[in-house]
Structure formats: C-alpha cells, structure tokens
XYZ file of C-alpha atoms in Angstrom:
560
model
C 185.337 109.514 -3.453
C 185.288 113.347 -2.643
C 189.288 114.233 -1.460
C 189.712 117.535 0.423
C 192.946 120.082 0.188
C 194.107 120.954 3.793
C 195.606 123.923 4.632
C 197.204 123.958 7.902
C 198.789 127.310 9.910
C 200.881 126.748 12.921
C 202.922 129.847 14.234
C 201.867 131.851 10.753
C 203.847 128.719 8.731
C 201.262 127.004 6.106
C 201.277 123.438 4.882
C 199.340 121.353 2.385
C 197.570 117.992 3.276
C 194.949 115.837 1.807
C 192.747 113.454 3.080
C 188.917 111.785 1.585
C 185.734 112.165 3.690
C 185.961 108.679 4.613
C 189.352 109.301 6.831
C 189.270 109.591 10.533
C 190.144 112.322 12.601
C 192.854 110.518 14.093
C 194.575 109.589 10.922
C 194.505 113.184 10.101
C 195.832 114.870 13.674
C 198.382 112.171 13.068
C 199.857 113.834 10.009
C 199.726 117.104 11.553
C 201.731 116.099 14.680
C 203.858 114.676 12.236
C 204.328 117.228 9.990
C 205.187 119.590 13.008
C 206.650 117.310 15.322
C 203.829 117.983 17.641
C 202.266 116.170 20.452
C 198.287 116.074 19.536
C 197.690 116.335 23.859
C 199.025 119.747 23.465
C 197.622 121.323 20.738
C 193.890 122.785 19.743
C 193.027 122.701 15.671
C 190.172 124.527 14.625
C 188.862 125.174 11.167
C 187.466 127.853 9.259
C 183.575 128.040 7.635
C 183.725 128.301 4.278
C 181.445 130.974 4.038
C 181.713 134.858 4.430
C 181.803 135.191 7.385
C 184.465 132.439 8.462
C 183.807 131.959 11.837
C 186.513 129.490 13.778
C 185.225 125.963 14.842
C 187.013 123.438 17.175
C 187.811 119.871 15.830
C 187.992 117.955 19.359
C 186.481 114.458 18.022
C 185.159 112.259 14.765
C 182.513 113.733 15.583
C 183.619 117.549 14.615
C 185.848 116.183 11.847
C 182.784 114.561 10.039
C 180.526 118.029 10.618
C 183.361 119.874 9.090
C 183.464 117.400 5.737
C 179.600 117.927 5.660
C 179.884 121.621 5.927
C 182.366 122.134 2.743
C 180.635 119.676 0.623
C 177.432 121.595 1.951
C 179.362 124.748 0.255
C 181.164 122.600 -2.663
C 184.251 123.367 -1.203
C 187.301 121.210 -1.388
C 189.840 123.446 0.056
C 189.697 123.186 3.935
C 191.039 125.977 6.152
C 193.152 124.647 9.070
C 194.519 126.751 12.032
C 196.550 124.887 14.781
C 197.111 126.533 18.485
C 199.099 125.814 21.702
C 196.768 124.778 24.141
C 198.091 127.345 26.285
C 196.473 129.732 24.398
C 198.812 131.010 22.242
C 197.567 131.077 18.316
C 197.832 132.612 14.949
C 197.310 136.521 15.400
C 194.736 136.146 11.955
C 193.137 133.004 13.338
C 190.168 134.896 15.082
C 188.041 134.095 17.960
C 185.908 131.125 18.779
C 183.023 133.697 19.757
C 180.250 134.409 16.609
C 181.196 137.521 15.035
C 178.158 139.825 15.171
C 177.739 139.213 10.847
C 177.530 135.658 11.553
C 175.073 136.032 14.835
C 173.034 138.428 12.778
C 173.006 135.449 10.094
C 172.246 132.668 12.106
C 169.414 135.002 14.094
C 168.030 135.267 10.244
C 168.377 131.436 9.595
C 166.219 130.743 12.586
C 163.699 133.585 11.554
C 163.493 131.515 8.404
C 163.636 128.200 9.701
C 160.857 128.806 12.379
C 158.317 130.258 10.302
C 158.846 127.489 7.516
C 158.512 124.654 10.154
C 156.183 125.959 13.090
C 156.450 123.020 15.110
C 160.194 123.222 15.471
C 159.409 126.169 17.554
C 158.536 123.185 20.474
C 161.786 121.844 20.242
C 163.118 122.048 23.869
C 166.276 124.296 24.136
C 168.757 121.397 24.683
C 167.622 120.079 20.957
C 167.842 123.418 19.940
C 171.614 123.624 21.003
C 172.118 120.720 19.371
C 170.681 121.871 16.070
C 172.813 124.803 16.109
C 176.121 123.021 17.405
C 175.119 120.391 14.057
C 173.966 122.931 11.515
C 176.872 125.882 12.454
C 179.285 124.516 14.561
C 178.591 126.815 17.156
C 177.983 125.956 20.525
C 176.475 128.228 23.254
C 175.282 128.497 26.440
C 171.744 127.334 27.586
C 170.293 130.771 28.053
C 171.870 132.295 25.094
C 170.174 129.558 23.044
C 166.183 130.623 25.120
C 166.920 134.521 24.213
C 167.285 133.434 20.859
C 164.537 131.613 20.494
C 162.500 134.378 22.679
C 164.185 136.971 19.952
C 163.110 135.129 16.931
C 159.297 134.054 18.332
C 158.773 137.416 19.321
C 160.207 138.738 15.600
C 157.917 136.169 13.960
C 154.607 136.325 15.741
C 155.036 139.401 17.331
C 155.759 140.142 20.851
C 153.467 137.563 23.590
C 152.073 140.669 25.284
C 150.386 142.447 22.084
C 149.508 138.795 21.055
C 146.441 139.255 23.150
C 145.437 143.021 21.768
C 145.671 140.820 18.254
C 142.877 138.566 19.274
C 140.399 141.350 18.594
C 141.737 142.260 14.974
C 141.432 138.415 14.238
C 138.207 138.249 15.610
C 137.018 140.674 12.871
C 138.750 139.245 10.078
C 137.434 136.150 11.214
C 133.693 137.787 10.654
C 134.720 139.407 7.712
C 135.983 136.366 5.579
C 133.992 133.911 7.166
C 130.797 135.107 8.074
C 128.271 133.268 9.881
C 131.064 132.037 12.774
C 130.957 132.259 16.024
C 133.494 134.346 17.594
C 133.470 135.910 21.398
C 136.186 137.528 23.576
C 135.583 139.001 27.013
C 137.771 140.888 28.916
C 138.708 141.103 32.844
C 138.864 145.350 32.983
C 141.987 145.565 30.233
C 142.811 141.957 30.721
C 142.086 139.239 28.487
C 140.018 136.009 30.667
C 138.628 134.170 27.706
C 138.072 133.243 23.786
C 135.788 131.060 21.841
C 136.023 130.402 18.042
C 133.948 128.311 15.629
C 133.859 128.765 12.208
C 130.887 128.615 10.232
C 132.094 125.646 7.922
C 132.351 124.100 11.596
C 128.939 124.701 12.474
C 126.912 124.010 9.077
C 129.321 120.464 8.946
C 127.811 119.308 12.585
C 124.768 120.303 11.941
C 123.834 118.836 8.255
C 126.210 115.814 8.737
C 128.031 114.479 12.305
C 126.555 112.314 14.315
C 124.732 114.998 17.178
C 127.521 113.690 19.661
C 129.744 115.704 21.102
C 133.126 114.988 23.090
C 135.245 117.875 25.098
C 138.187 118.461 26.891
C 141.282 120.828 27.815
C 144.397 121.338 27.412
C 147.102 123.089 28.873
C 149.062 125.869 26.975
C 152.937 126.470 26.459
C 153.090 130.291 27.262
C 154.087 132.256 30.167
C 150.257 132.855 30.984
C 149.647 129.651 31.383
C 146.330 129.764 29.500
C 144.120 126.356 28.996
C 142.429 125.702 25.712
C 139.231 124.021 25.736
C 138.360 121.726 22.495
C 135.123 120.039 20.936
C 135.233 117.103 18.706
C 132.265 115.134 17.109
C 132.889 112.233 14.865
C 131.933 111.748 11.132
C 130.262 108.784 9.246
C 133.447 107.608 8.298
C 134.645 107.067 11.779
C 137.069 110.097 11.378
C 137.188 112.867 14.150
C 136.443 116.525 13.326
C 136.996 119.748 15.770
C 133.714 121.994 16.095
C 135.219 124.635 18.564
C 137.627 125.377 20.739
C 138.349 128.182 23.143
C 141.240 129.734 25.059
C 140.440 130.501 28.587
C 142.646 132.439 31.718
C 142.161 129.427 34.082
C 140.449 125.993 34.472
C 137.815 126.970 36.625
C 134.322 125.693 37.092
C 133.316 129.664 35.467
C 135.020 129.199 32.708
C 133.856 125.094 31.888
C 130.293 126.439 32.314
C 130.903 129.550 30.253
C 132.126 126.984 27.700
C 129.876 124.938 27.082
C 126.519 127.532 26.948
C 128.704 129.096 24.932
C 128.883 126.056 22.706
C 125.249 125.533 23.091
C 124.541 129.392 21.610
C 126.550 128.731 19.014
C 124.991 125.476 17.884
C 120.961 125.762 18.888
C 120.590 129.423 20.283
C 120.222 130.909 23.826
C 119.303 127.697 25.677
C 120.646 126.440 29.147
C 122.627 123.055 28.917
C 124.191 122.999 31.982
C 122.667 120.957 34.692
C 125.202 120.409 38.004
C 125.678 117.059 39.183
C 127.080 114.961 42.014
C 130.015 112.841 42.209
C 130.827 109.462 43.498
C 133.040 109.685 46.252
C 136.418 108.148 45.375
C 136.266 104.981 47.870
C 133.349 103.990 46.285
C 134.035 104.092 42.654
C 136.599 101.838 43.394
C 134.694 99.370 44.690
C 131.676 99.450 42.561
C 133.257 100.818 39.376
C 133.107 97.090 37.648
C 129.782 97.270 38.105
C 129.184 100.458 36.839
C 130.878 99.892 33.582
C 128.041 96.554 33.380
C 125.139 99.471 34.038
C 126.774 101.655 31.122
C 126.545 98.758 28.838
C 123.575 97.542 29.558
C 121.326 96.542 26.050
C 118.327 95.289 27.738
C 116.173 95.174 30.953
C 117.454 91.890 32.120
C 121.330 92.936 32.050
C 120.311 96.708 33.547
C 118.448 94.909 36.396
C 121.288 92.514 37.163
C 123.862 94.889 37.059
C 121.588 97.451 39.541
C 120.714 94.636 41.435
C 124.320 93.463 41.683
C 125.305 97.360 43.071
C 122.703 97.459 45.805
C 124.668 94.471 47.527
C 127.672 96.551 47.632
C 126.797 99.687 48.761
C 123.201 101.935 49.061
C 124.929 104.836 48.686
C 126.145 104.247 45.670
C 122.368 102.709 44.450
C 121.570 105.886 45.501
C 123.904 108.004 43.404
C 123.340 105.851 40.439
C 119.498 106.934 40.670
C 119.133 110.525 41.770
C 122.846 111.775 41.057
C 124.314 110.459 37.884
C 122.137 111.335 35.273
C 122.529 107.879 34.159
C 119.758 108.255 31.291
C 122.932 110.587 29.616
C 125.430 107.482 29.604
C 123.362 104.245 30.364
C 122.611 102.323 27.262
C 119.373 100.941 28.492
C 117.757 104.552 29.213
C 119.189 106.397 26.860
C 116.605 107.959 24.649
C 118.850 109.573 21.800
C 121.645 107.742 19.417
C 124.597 107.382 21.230
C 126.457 105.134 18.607
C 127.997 103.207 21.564
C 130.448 105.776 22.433
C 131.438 105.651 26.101
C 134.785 107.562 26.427
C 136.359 110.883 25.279
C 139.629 109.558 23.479
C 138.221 111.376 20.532
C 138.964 114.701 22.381
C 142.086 113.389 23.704
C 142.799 112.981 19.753
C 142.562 117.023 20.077
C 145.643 118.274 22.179
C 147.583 115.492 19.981
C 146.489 117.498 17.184
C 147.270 121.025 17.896
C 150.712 119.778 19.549
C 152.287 122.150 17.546
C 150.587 124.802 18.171
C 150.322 124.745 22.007
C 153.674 127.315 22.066
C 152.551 129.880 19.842
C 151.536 133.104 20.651
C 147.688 132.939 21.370
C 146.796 134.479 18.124
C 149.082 132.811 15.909
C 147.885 129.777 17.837
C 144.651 130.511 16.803
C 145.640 130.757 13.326
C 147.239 127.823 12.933
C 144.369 125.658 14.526
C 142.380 127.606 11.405
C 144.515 126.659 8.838
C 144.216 123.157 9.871
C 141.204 123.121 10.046
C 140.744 124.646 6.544
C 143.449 122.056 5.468
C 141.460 119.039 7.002
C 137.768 120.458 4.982
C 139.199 120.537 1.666
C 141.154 116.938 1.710
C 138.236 114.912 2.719
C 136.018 117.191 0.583
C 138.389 116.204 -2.150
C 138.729 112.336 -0.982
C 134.709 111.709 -0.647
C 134.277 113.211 -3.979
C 135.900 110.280 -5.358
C 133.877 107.554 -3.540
C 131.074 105.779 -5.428
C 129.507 103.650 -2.966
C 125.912 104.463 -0.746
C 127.908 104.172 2.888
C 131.153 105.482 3.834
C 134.474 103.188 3.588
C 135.027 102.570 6.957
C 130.950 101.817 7.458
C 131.106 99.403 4.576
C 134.289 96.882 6.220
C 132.075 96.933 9.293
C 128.858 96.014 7.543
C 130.578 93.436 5.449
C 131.696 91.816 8.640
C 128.016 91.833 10.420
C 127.003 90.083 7.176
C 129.309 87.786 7.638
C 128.522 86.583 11.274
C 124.824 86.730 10.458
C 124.973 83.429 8.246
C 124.952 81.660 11.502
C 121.648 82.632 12.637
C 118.432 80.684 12.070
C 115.605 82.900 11.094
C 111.452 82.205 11.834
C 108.526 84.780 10.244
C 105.793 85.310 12.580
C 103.847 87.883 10.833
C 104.968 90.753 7.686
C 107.070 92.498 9.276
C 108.236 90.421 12.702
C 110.873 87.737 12.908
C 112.409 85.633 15.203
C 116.316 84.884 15.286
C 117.599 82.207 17.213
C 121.094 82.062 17.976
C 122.365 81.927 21.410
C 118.828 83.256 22.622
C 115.869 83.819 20.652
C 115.488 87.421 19.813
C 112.782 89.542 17.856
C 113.055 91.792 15.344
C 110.894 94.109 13.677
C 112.145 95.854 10.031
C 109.703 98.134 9.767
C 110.167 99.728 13.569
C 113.637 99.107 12.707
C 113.741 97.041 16.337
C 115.500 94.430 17.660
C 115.052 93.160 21.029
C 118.960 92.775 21.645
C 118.794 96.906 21.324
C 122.668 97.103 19.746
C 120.354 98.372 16.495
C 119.453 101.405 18.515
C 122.701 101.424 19.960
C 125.557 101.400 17.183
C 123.505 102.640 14.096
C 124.552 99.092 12.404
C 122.209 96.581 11.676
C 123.228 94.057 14.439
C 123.606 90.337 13.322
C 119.831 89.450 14.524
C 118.794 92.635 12.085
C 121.065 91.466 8.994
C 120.113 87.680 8.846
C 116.293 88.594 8.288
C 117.354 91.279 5.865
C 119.455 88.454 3.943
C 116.213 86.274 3.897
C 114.362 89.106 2.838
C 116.595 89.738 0.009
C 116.970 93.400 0.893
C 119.973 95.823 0.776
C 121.319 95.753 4.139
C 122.976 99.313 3.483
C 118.937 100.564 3.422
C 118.880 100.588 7.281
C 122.206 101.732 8.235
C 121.584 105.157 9.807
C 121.609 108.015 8.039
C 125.019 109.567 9.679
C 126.947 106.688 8.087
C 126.360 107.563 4.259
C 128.595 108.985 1.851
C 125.682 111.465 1.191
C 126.023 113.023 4.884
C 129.370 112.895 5.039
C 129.820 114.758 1.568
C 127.377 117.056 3.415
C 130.116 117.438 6.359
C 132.827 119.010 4.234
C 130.724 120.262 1.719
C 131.374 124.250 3.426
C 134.865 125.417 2.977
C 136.855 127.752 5.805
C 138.574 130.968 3.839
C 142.018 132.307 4.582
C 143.059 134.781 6.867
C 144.704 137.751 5.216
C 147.196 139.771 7.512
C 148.312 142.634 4.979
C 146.263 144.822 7.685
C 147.779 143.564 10.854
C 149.034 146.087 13.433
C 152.936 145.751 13.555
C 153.982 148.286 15.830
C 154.122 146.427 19.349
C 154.468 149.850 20.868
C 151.055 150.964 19.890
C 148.091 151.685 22.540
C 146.886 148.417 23.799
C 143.307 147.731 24.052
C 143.347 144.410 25.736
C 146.614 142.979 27.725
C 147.223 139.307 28.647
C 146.397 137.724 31.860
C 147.611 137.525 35.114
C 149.645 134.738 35.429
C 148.731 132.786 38.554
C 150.435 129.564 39.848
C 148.453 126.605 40.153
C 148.243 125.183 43.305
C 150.155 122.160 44.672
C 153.460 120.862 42.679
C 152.940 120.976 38.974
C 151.857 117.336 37.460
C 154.512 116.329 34.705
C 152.303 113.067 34.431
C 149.562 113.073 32.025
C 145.919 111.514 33.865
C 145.292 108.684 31.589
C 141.521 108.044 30.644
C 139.294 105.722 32.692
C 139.194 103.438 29.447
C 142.355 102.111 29.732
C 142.909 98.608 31.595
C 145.542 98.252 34.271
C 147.715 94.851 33.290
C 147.787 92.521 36.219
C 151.230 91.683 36.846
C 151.918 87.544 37.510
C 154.748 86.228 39.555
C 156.953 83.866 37.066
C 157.478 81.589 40.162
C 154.179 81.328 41.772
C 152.141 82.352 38.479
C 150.098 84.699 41.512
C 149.152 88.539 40.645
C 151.740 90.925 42.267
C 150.648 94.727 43.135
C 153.787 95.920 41.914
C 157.453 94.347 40.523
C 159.609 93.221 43.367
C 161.574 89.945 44.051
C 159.209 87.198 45.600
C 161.224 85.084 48.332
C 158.301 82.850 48.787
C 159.206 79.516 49.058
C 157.235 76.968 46.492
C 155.856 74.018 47.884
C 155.291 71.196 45.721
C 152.352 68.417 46.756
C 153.274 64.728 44.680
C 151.007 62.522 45.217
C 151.873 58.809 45.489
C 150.100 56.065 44.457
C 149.851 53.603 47.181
C-alpha cells in the first residue's frame, strides 16, 4: 500500500504527517486540526503540484484529496506539499496564489495543443466536460468562458484560424488532384465568398462503379462552425451489406439551389453532363396521414394483384391522393411493382443517416481539416476491407452467404412440379411459377432482393444446382474485392500556407440565421413505428401517458 509524507505549513511553522492513499480526507483534516488545535470550519488547506511549476490547489472534499493522491503517484512522488490558511484570508507569504501562473497556463495551453490533435474528436466535447477535464487532469478550475477561449486558442493554433480555413479549401483542392488524380473536386465562390464544395475521390468513383449496387442514398447534415454550413453526403451499399460514402459536399445553406446543384453535380461526376433532376409534387400533409398505410402497401407491392388492391384501396379514401399517386409521385422510382431497375428492396435512407453518425467527429472542425479527416477515413475504411476480403475464400460475400443459407432452409417446405425444361411450379401457400433460365418468379421478390426467393431455391435444390449461381452479381466476393480494390493516397501538408495574415483569395460565408427557433430535436425517419401506448387498467390505446379515472365496469354473468 503506497504511504505518502505530508508536509504541512501553518503561519510559516512545518510539520510531518503520513497517511496511505486509501485514507479519507476527513481522517487526515482531523490530524491537522489536531496537530494545530484548529477548527477544520475555519481553515482552507491547499496543496502544491509536484511539478515545476507548483501551482496551489484547494482540498475542499474526498473528492480533491483522492485527485491529489493520483497526481503524486502520477509524478512518483511520495512527499506531499501541504499549506494551511485562515479562511479569512490570511496565509503563508510563500504559499502563492490559487490563479495559474503564466508557466503553468502556457503548459496546460501546450497539453491541450497536444491532446487535441492526438484525439480529434475530443475537440466536440462541450465546454462544461471540458472544465471538468481540466479541474480532473490539473486541478484547476476556471470560468466557463475562459475554458471556450481556450479551446478557440488551441483550434485555431491547430487547424489554423476558421476564417483562412476557407482560402485552404482551394490548396486542398489541388493536392487533392495532384495525389489522387481522376477525383472529382469543385468549389464555387459567391464574389470572394465561399457558397459551396463537392469532393469525391477517384477510389470513390471507380468502387461504385465496378462494384456497389447502382443505388444511391443522400442526405445532410448540419455543421458545428460559426457559419453554420450544411454538408451534404452520398452513401451506396456494398455486397456485403456494409455502407460506403461516394461524395459529400459542404454547402453555404440548405436551399433548393444548392440540393439541385448537388445532385447534377453528383450525376457529372458519376455518368457525365446529364440532367437528373426532375421536380416533383408533394402530398399535402392531411393526406399522408390518412392514406400513408396504404401507401407503404403500394411501395411494397410484388405483384399486380397486391398493386391493384392497394390502389384500389386509396381511391376509397381520397381522389386526390389517387391522383398524386399517378401523375405526381413518380411512383415507378419507389413502387416495387413498376420499378424497372434493381432496387434490392431498399425503401428508406437510414444508410445515409449512418453518414452524419460517421463524421460525428468531424462536424466541428475547421472546413478543411473537416475535409481531411472525412479523407482519411475514408482511406482508412478502403484498405481494411481491402485487407479483410482478401482473406475470404468463398464465391458470395459473408453476410450474403447467412442469408442464402437461411432461404435454403425455408425452401425444404415447398412442393415442386416440372412443366416443361426450364418452368416449374411451387406450391406453397399459393402456387407460383418460376422460370431458371429468365431467372423469374412470379412472386417477383427474385427481381426484388437479388436473392433467390424460397419458390427460386426449392427448384434449384431439385435441380441439383448451386444456388450461389443465381445470386446477383453485386453480392459476390469478386465485386466486392472489385469495390476496394482502388486505394485513396495521403494528403501531404509540408506546402500548406501558414501565415493566416496572408492575402485571402476566398473568405467564408455570410452567416445567416435560420428562420424560426432553432430545432434541438432530431426529425426521425418515416421508417420508424410509433408504439401504441395501452392503459394497464382498461388494456385501451392512450394518445399520450396520463392517469385514466375511468371507472371499470365488470359484466358477470349468472347462470340461471
């Protein structure tokens, strides 16, 4: 058990006391007042940091007393520096002053320089955590703006100051071309002002293109800075069922400009100069609630007989919204039924949601080391699953192969009829057809998920064929080893302006308030079902908790 030497100075007289780390603060201010004849109630003790620059720390609980034992053995120090004041003020001339000496603020302004830009997401840590990180780590406790000028002081020192962040953007977009050719970089300006960004890197591009699914899911973000910039993110998904980020940008505002700028952006990038935007209505907010069951039924739809049900079903609610459904809503983009390409039965964007949980870290940086660090992610994320699928030896991708094993699996249930070489008829619940060589089923989840559905894998079975043969092509090792195959290069910054005074060629944005109070509350996705809540007395659904006085009527029936 570590024991620690005390030496305590009242009035310039010294004594000598020992305790172990596992006494209490009490036990030891009860040996002091002793030792003095002192009332604890009227006295301050403070001790002194065992390193050079021995700044004075008060010992006011258990707490303190504990942070000081962890601070010596920190420094293997055993000898522990004591000084005991009046608490009317009066104190040991040598003692000092509880206020950081400017040695030890100049060392604790380096320790956060340090810590910072060895743990970059400790720069989100809000300032009250901050405080407490300090008050834990050096005993020092200050106020709540000191602590944000600190942190401003040390950002700014680290990734340069937030105004010449933006002027930076165009020296990392040519580095960017000049390591990684073949990306897709673009910055416009507003006169001198920055407006918007878009990067995608040429591993990026080549991975979506030889490998992902052709699926694509988007959405935004809002910033940490002072600007109040928004950064826009695309996500596709690999064979493996993992998520992958094809492009993002940083953009002055949400605005309808900047969505549309986005995505033909996007579209450049990936095919060429061609127009993908198309404007669309919207469902008035009255009526989605009332037909949005029946919505989600036309979305799902496999075949003819469930889309015709489900339309047929929406007509008796409202028209209006039959008539959105067929001239408004594109519905031959989301519809099962009608859609024509491989949509892998994807109906929400919680893959890009996955995206701002990603770059969480990142979202208070400076836009250019912001930038970066989304890069070095990135580059991170290529070469472990480059490295991991290099490994595999099978034809389909883990994650493929569970969920193939388990169609298998269900499919020994269904009875299975030839009707000519290559058609067959599956009877299980209904009788469906299914033709190998088409690669058709009549249920249509074949066209739908990329799997062979359970109609699709019982005639394989009796045909004594590989089922992994007709999995699509997305879902194979072979693709996905295509995916990753492209590695993203490093970012040198040996050449990167560092005077913050020099001639600016491009200045941030004009900060502009959103309208309306600002939402702390994130919008949750459509996907997500609302719990009814039950009454425990009546067992009836309940709009929200409250206390139900209702009395409960009980009907017996007698037997006459």
């Amino acid at each position: 058990m570590e024991t620690f030497c005390v030496v305590a100075r009242y009035k310039g007289e010294g004594r000598m006391l020992q305790f172990t780390i596992l006494s209490s603060w009490e036990t030891v201010m009860g040996d002091i007042s002793e030792r003095w004849a002192l009332d604890g109630s009227q006295v301050r003790v403070k001790f002194v940091t065992p390193d050079s620059y021995k700044t004075l720390c008060p010992i006011e609980s258990n707490v303190d007393f504990q942070r000081m034992c962890h601070i010596h053995h920190t420094f293997n120090k055993t000898v522990v520096d004591i000084i005991i004041e009046d608490a009317n003020g009066s104190m040991d001339n040598n003692s000092g002053s509880l206020i950081p000496s400017n040695a030890f603020s100049a060392s604790m302004n380096a320790d956060v320089k340090t810590y910072l830009s060895q743990h970059p997401s400790a720069g989100a840590l809000s300032i009250v955590q901050s405080s407490q990180t300090l008050d834990r780590d050096h005993g020092v406790r200050l106020p709540y703006k000191r602590v944000w000028m600190g942190k401003e002081i040390a950002r700014a020192a680290i990734h340069s100051k937030e105004v010449s962040s933006y002027d930076l953007l165009l020296w990392y977009a040519d580095k960017v071309a000049e390591m990684n050719p073949g990306s897709f970089v673009i910055i416009e300006n507003d006169g001198d002002r920055f407006k918007r960004a878009f990067f995608s890197f040429r591993a990026c591009l080549l991975g979506f293109k030889l490998g992902w699914r052709p699926l694509l899911f988007i959405d935004g973000t809002h910033l940490l800075g002072k600007y109040g910039e928004i950064l826009l993110g695309v996500t596709a998904k690999d064979g493996n069922e993992g998520i992958f980020h094809v492009a993002f940008a940083v953009v002055d505002n949400e605005t309808d400009d900047n969505w549309t700028w986005f995505l033909a952006t996007l579209g450049e990038a990936l095919y060429g100069e061609d127009d993908y935007d198309k404007a669309n209505g919207s469902l008035g907010k009255s009526l989605k609630e009332q037909c949005w069951s029946v919505i989600v039924k036309i979305a799902y739809a496999y075949t003819s007989k469930e889309f015709d049900d489900a339309t047929h079903e929406l007509v008796a609610i409202s028209i209006d919204a039959h008539d959105w459904l067929l001239h408004k809503s594109d519905i031959d983009h989301w519809c099962n039924y009608l859609f024509k390409g491989m949509q892998w039965c994807e109906m929400y964007s919680n893959v890009a949601e996955s995206f701002n949980a990603w770059i969480k870290e990142a979202r208070h940086l400076l836009v250019t080391s912001m930038v970066d660090t989304i890069r070095f992610k990135l580059m991170k994320m290529l070469t472990e699953w480059r490295e991991v699928s290099a490994m595999w030896d099978t034809y389909l991708c883990p994650e493929i192969r569970k969920k193939v094993e388990q169609i298998v699996e269900i499919s020994r249930f269904s009875r299975v009829g030839r009707s000519s070489d290559d058609t067959y008829e599956v009877v299980d619940e209904h009788n469906n057809a299914v033709n190998l060589r088409l690669r058709k089923c009549s249920c249509r989840r074949w066209d739908v998920h990329g799997l062979t559905c359970k109609h699709t894998t019982a005639v394989i079975m009796q045909t004594d064929t590989n089922v992994h043969c007709y999995v699509d092509q997305y879902f194979t090792a072979e693709s996905y080893c295509r995916t990753y195959a492209e590695p993203i290069y490093l970012i040198p910054d040996s050449d990167k302006p560092s005077d913050d005074d020099r001639q600016l060629r491009m200045r941030p944005p004009i900060a502009k308030k959103r309208p309306g109070r600002p939402r702390k509350k994130q919008i949750e996705s459509q996907c997500f079902d609302v719990l009814d809540l039950h009454c425990g007395r009546l067992l009836s659904k309940m709009i929200n908790f409250c206390v139900v006085n209702d009395v409960i009527v009980y009907t017996i029936d007698i037997a006459v």
